[in-house]
Coordinates of C-alpha atoms and ligand atoms in Angstrom, one line a residue:
X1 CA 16.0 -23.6 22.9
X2 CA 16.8 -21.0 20.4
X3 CA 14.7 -17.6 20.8
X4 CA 13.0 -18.1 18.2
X5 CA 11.4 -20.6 19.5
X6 CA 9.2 -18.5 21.9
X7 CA 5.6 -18.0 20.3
X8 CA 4.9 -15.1 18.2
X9 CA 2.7 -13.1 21.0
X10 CA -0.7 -12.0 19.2
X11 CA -1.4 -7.9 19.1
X12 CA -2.8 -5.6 17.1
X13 CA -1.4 -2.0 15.9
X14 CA -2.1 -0.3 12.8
X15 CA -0.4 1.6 10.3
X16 CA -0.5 3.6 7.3
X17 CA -0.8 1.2 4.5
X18 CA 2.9 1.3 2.7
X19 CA 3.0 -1.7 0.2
X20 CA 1.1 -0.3 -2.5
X21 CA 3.2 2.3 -4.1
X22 CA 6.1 -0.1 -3.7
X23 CA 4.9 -2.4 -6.3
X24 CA 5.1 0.2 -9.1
X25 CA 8.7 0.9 -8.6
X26 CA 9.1 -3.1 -9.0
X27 CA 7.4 -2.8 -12.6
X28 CA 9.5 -4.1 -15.8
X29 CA 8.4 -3.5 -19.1
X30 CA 9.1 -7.2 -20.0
X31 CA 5.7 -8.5 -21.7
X32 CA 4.0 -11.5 -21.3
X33 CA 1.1 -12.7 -24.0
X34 CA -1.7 -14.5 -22.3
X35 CA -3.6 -16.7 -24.2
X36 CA -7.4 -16.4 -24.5
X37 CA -8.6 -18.7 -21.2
X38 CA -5.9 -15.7 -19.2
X39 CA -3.1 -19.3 -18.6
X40 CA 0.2 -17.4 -18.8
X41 CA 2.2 -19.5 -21.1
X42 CA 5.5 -17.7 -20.5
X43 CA 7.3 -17.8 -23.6
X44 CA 10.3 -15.6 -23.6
X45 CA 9.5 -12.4 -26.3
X46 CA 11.2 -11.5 -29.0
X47 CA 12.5 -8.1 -28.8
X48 CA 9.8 -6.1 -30.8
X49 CA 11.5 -2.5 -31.2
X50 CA 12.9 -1.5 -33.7
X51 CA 16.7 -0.8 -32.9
X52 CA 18.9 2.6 -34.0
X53 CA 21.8 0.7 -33.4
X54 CA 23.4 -3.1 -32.0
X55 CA 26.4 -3.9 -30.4
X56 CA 28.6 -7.0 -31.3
X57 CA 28.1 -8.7 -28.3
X58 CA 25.8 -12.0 -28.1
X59 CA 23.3 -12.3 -25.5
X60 CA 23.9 -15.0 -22.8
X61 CA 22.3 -17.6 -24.0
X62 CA 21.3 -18.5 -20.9
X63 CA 19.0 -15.3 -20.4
X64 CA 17.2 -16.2 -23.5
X65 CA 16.5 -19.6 -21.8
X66 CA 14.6 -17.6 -18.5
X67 CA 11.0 -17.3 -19.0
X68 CA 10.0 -13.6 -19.6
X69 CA 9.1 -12.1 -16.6
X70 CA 10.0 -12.7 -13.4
X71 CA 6.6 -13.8 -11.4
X72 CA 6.1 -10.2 -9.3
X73 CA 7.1 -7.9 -11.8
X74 CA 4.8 -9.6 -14.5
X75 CA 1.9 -9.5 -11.0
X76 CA 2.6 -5.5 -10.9
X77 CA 2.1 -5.0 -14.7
X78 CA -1.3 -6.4 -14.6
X79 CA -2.0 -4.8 -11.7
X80 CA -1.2 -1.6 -13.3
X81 CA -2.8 -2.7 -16.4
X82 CA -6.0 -2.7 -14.4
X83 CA -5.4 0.2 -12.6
X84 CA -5.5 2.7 -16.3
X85 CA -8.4 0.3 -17.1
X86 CA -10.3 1.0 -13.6
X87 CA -8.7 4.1 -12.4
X88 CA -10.7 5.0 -9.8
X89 CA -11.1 1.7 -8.3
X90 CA -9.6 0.6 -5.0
X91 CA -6.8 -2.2 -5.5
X92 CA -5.9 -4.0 -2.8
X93 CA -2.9 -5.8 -2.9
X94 CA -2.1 -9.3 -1.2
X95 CA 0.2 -10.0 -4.0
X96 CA 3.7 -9.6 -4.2
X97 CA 4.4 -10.5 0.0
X98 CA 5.6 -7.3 0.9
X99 CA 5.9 -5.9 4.0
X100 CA 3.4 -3.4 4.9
X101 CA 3.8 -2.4 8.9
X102 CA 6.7 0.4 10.3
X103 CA 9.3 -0.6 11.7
X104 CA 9.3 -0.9 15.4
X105 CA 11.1 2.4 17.1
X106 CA 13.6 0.5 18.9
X107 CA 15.4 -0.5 15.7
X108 CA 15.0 2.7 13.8
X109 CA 16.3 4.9 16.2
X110 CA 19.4 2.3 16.6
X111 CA 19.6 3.1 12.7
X112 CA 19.4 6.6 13.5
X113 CA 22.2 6.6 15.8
X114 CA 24.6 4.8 13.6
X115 CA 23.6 7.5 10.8
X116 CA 24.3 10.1 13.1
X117 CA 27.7 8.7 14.1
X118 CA 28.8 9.0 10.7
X119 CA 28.5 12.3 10.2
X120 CA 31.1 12.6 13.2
X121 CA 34.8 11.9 13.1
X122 CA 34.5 9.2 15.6
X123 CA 31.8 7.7 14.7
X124 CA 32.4 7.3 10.9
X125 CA 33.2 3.8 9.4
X126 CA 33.7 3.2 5.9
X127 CA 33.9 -0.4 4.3
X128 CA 33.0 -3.2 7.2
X129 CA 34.0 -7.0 6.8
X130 CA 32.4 -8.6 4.2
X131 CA 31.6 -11.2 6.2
X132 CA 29.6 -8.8 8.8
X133 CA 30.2 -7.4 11.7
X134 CA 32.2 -9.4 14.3
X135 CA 29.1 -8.5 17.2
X136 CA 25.9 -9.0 14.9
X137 CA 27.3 -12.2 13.4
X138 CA 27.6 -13.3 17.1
X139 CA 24.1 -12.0 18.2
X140 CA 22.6 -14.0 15.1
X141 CA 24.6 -17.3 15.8
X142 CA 23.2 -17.5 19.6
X143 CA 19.7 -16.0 18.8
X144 CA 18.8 -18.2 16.3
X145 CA 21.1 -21.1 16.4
X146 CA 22.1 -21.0 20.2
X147 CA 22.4 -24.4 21.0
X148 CA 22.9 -26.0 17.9
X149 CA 26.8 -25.8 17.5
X150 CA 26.3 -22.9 15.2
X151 CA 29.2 -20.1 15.7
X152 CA 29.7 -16.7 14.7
X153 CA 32.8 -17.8 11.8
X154 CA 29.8 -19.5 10.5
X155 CA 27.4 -17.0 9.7
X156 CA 28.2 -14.1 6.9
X157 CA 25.7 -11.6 7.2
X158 CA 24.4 -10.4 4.1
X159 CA 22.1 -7.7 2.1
X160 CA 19.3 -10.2 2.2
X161 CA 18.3 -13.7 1.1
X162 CA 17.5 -13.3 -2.5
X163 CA 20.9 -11.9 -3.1
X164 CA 22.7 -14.9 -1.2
X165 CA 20.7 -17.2 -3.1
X166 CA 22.2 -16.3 -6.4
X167 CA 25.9 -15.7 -4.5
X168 CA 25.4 -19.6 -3.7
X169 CA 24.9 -20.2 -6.9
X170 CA 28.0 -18.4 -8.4
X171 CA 29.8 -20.9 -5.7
X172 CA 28.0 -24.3 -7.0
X173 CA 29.0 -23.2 -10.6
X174 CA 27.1 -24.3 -14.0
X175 CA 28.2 -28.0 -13.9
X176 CA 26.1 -29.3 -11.0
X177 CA 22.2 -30.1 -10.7
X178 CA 19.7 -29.3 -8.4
X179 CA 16.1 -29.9 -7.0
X180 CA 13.5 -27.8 -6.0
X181 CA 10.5 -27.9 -4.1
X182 CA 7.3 -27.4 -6.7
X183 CA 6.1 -24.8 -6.1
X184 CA 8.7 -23.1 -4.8
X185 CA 9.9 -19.3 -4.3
X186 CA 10.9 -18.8 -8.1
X187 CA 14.5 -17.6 -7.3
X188 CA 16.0 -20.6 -7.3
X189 CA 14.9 -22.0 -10.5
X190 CA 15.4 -18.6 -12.2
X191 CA 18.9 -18.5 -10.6
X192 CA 19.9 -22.1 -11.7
X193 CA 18.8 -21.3 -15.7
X194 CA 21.5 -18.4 -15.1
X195 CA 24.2 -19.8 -14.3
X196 CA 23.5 -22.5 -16.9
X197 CA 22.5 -25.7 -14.9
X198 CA 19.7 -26.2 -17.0
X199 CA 18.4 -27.1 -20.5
X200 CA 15.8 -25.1 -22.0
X201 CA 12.3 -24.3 -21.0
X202 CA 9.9 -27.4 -21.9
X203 CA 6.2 -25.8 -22.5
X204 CA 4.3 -29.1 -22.3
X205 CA 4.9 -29.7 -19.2
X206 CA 6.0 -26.0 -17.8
X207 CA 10.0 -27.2 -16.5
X208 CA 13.5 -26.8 -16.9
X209 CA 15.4 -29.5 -18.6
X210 CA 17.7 -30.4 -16.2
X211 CA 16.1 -29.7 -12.7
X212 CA 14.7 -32.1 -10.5
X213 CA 11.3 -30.8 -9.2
X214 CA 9.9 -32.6 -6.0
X215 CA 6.0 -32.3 -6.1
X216 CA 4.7 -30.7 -2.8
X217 CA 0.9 -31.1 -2.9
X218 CA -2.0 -31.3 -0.4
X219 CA -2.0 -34.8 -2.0
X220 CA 1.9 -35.6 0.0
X221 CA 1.3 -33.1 2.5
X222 CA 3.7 -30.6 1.0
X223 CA 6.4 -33.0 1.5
X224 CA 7.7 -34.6 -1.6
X225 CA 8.5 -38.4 -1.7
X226 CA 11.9 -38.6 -1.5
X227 CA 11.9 -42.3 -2.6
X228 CA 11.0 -40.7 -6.4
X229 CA 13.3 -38.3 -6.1
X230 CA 16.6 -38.1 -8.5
X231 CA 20.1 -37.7 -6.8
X232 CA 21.3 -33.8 -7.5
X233 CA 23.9 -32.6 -6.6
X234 CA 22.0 -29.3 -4.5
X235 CA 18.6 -29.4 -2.7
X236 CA 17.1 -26.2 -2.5
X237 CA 13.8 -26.4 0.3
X238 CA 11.9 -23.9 2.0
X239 CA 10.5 -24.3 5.5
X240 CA 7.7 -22.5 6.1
X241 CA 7.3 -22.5 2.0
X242 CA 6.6 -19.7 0.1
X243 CA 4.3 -20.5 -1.2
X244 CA 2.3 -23.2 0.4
X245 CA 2.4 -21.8 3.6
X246 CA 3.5 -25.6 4.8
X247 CA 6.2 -25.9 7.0
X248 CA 8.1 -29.4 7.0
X249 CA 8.0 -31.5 10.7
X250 CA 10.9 -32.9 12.4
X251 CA 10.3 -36.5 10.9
X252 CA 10.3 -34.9 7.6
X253 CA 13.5 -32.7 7.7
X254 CA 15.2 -35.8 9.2
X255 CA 14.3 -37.9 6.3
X256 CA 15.3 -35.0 4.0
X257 CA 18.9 -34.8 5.7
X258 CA 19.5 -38.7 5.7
X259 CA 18.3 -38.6 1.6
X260 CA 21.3 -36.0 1.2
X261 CA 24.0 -37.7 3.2
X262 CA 23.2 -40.6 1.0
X263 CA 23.1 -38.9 -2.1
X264 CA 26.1 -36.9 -1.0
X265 CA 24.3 -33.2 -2.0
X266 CA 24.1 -29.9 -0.3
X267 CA 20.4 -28.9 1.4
X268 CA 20.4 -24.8 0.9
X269 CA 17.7 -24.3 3.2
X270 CA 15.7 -21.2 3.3
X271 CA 14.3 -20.3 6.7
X272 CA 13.2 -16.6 5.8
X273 CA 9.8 -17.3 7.5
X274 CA 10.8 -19.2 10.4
X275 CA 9.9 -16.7 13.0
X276 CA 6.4 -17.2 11.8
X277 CA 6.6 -21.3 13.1
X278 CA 3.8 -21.4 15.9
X279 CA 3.9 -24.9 16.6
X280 CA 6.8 -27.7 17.0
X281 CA 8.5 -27.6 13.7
X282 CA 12.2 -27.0 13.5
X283 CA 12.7 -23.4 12.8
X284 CA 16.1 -23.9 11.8
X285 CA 17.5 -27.4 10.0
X286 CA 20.6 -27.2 11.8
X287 CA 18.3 -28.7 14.4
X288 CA 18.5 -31.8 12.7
X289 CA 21.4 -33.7 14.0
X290 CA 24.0 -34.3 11.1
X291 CA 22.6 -31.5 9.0
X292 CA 25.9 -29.3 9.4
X293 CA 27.6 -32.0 7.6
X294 CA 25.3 -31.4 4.4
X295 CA 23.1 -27.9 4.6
X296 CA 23.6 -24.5 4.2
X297 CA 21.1 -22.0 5.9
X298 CA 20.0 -18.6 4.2
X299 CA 17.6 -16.4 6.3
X300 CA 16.8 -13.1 6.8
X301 CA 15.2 -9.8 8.3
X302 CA 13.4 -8.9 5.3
X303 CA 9.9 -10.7 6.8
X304 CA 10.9 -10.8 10.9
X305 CA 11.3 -6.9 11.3
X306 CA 9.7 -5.3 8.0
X307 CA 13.3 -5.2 6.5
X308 CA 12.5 -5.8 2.9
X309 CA 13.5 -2.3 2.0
X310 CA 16.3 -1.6 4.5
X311 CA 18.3 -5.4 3.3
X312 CA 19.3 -7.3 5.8
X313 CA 19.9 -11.2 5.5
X314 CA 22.5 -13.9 6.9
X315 CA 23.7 -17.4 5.5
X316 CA 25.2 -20.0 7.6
X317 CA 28.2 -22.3 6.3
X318 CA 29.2 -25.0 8.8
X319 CA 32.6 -25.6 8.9
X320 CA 31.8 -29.3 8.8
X321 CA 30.2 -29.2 5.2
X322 CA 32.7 -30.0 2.3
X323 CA 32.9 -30.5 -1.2
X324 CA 33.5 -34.2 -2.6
X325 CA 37.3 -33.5 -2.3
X326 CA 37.3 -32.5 1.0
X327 CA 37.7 -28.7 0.6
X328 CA 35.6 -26.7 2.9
X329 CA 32.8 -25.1 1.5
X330 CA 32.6 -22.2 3.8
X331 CA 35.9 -20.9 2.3
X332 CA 34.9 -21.0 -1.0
X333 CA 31.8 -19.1 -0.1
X334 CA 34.0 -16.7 1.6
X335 CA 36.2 -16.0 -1.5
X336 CA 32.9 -15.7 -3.3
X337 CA 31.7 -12.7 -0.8
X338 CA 34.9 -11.2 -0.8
X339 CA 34.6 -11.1 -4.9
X340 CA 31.0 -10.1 -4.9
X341 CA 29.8 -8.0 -2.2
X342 CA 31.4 -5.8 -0.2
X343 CA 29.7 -6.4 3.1
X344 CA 25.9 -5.2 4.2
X345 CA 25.1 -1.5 4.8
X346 CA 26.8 -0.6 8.5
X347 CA 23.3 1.3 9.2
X348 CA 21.2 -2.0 7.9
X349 CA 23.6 -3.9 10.2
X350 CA 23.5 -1.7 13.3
X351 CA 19.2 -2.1 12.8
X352 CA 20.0 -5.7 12.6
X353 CA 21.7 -5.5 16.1
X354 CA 18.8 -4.0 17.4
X355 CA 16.5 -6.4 16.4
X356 CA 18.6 -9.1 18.2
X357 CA 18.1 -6.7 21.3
X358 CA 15.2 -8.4 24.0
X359 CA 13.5 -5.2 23.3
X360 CA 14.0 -5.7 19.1
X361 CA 12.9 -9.1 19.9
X362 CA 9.7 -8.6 21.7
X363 CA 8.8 -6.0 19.1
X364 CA 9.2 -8.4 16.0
X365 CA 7.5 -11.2 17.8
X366 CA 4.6 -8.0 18.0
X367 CA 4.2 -7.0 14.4
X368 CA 4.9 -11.3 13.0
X369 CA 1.5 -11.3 15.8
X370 CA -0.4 -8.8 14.0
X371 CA 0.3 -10.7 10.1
X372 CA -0.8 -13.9 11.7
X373 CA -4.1 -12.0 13.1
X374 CA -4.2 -10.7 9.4
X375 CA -3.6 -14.9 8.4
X376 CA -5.9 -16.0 10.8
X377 CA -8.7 -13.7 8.7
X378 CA -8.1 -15.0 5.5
X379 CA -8.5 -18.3 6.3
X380 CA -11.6 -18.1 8.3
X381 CA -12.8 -16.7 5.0
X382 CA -11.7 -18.9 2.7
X383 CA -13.1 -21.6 4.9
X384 CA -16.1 -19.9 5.2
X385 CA -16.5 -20.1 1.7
X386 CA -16.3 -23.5 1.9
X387 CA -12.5 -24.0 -0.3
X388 CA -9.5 -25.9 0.9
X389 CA -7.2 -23.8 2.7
X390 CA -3.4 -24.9 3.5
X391 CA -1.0 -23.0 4.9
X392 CA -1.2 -19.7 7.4
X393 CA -0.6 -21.7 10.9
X394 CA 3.2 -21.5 10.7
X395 CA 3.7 -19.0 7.8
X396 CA 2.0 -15.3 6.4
X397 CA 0.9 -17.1 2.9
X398 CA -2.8 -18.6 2.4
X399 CA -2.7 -21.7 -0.4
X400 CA -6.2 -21.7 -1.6
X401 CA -7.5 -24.7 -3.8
X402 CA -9.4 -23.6 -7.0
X403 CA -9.6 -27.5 -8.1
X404 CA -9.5 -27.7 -12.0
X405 CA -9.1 -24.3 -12.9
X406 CA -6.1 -22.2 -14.3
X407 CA -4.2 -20.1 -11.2
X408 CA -3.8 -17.1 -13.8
X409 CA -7.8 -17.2 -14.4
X410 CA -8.6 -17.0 -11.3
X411 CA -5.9 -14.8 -10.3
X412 CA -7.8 -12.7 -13.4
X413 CA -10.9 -12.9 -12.0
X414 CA -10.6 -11.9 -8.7
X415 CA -8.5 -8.6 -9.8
X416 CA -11.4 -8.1 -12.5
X417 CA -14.4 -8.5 -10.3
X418 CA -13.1 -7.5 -7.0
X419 CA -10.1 -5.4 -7.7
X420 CA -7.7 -7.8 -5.2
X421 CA -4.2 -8.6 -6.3
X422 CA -3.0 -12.4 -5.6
X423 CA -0.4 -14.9 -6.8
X424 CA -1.5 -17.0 -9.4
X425 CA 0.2 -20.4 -8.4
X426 CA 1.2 -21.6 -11.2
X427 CA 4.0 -19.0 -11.2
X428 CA 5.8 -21.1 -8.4
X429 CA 6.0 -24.1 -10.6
X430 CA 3.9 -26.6 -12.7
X431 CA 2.8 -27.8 -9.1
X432 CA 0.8 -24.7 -8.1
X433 CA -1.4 -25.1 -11.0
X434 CA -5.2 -24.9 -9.8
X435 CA -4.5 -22.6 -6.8
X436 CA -3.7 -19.0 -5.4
X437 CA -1.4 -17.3 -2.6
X438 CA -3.3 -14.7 -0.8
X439 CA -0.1 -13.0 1.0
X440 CA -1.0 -11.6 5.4
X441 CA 1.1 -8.6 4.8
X442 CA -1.5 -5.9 4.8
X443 CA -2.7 -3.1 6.4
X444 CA -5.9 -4.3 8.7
X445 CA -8.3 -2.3 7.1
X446 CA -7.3 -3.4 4.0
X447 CA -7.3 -7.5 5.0
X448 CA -11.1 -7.1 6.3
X449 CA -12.0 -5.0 3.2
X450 CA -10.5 -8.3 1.2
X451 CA -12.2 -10.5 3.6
X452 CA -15.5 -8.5 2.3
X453 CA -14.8 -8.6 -1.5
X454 CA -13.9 -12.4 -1.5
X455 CA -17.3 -13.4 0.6
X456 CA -19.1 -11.3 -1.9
X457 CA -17.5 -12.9 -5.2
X458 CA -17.9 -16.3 -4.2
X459 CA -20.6 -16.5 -2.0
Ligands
LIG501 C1 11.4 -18.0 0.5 C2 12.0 -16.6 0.3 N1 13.3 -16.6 0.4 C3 14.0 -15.4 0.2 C4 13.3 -14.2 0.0 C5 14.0 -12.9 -0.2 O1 14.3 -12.4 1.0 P1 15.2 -11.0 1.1 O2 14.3 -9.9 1.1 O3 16.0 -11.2 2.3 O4 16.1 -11.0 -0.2 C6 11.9 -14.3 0.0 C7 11.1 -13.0 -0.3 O5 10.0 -13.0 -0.5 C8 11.2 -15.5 0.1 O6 9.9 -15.6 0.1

């Protein structure tokens, strides 16, 4: 049994409440028109300034194809927007899914240390191996994948999953197609239109020529049917998913493994909230037996230990997975790493260490206790209220069901009338239409004043 395995212990501490300044500094000043009814439509804008002078070089075509703002960035301008329109009002945010609670002392002094040391002759390091360092690759290969046949060659620790995501898809190229769960974490797609895998954005019916999207509803349990899926040649899939909060079962992964082995694709599988699991579903799919013969693993610190600012992630290539002519992929991601990144910050990485320490351990398990306390709120209100409620048991995101309305009016109307942010669903694909993510990472206080607000607009 992998450590990560053991329950997330439940406790309470409290904290100044960080994530709200952090949200401004994620602004961009890319607009989106809404129409009248608040539905984004997400049509990319034409440059409207007026420009003193342009250079001869032609826009990627392929950024023209990507929809105009990135889901949180487009979240923060509204938020902003409502801020100058309300400015003395209290916004709370349960938006973006940012971390909010310190970091626990035994990994920032670790980080300390290691900052220390290179201010001294013998402590100093410049560049590290791009894969990682040798000890933290091996503390991450038995701590998370300890009896699965996982080693430390396989892991290549990295400035966090978002990055490695779009690394991975430098590797798979432009001339390949994939699927993705819908509603998904938006990377992916947004990714994949970059490096040119799809067609062009199709408004009627809110896709991407070119990508396979696998409907994960309450209706299928959050699990698509595989039997309508198309062969692609990559599967990205989230477990627990951001944003359903759903977390797929052993049965399920299984049948997901045995629908790439005979399709011959790649599963990149993200498992960034796996420490969040509370019952018996695989936190890892390399506990699926054949899975190193057709999955990559990306995963990270960013959500386990509050390390979305400090950038700490890891992705594991099995040796066993290969391209179609035999060539191992794991090399080929190795080149790419070597090309693109030049290995994770030596401070980040000695604060991953400590994490991987019983004591770093024990205090992640405390602070993943006190977001699932904060989940655990949320849903008793929601369900209080009488909605449907999914997700929360094995993940920090609430689904909530607003059956036959627009995710973007209701994502208006609860940042008009109670001055909450959430995620509109819709922004996670054509399949979170008619719902909103209410995100656990939140100061306590700020949860139960939330709690307050919602009982009181829909009472
Ligand atoms: C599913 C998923 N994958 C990856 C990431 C990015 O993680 P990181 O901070 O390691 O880049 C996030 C962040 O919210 C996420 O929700």
């Amino acid at each position: 049994m992998s450590l990560m395995q053991h329950s997330a212990s439940i406790s309470s501490s409290s904290s100044a409440f960080l994530g709200e300044s952090n949200i401004f500094s994620r602004t961009s000043k890319v607009s989106l028109p809404s129409n009248k009814s608040g539905l984004c439509k997400c049509v990319s804008s034409p440059p409207t300034e007026k420009t003193a002078y342009n250079t001869k070089v032609a826009r990627n075509a392929n950024m023209a194809k990507l929809q105009a703002g990135y889901l949180f960035p487009e979240i923060a301008r509204r938020r902003e927007a409502h801020i100058l329109k309300y400015p003395d009002a209290q916004v709370i945010s349960l938006g973006i899914g940012d971390t909010t609670e310190p970091i626990p002392k035994v990994i920032t002094s670790a980080m300390t240390k290691r900052s220390h040391a290179l201010s001294t002759l013998e402590g100093y390091s410049g560049y590290g191996a791009e894969q990682g360092d040798k000890q933290l690759r091996a503390a991450i290969a038995s701590t998370f994948y300890g009896d699965l046949g996982i080693e430390e060659g396989d892991i290549f620790v990295s400035d966090g999953a978002k990055s490695d995501i779009s690394r991975l898809q430098i590797l798979f190229g432009s001339n390949l197609t994939m699927a993705v769960q819908d509603p998904s974490y938006p990377a992916y797609v947004d990714s994949s239109v970059i490096m040119g895998q799809t067609g062009q954005f199709q408004k009627d019916v809110e896709k991407y020529c070119n990508i396979e999207y696998m409907r994960c509803t309450w209706e299928n349990g959050f699990f698509p049917d595989l039997s309508t899926v198309s062969r692609t040649d990559v599967i990205f899939f989230c477990s627990p998913n951001n944003p359903t909060g759903a977390s797929a079962t052993r049965e399920q992964l299984m049948k997901l493994v045995q629908f790439a082995k005979d399709n011959g694709s790649i599963i990149v599988y993200d498992s960034a909230y796996a420490m969040y699991i509370s019952d018996d579903s695989p936190r890892s799919i390399f506990e699926i037996p054949g899975a190193k013969e057709v999955a990559i693993e990306t995963s990270s610190l960013s959500k386990f230990a509050g390390f979305t600012g400090v950038r700490l992630g890891w992705t594991v290539v099995p040796k066993e997975l290969h391209f179609s002519d035999g060539f191992p992929v794991a090399k080929d991601f190795n080149r790419i790493v070597c090309t693109c990144f030049n290995g994770a910050s030596n401070i980040a990485q000695a604060g991953g260490l400590a994490c991987l320490s019983p004591e770093g351990l024990k205090a992640m398990h405390k602070v993943i206790g006190f977001y699932k306390e904060n989940t655990e709120i949320i849903v008793d209100t929601f369900n209080s209220l009488g909605f449907s409620v999914y997700g929360g048991k094995n993940a920090p995101y609430v689904w909530v069901h607003f059956p036959g309305r627009s995710s973007w009016d209701v994502f208006s109307e609860i940042l008009e009338k109670t001055h909450l942010v959430t995620t509109p669903g819709s922004g996670f694909g054509p399949g979170g239409e008619g719902f909103i993510r209410v995100s656990a990472f939140g100061h306590r206080g700020n949860v139960l004043e939330a709690s307050k607000r919602f009982k009181q607009l829909y009472k």
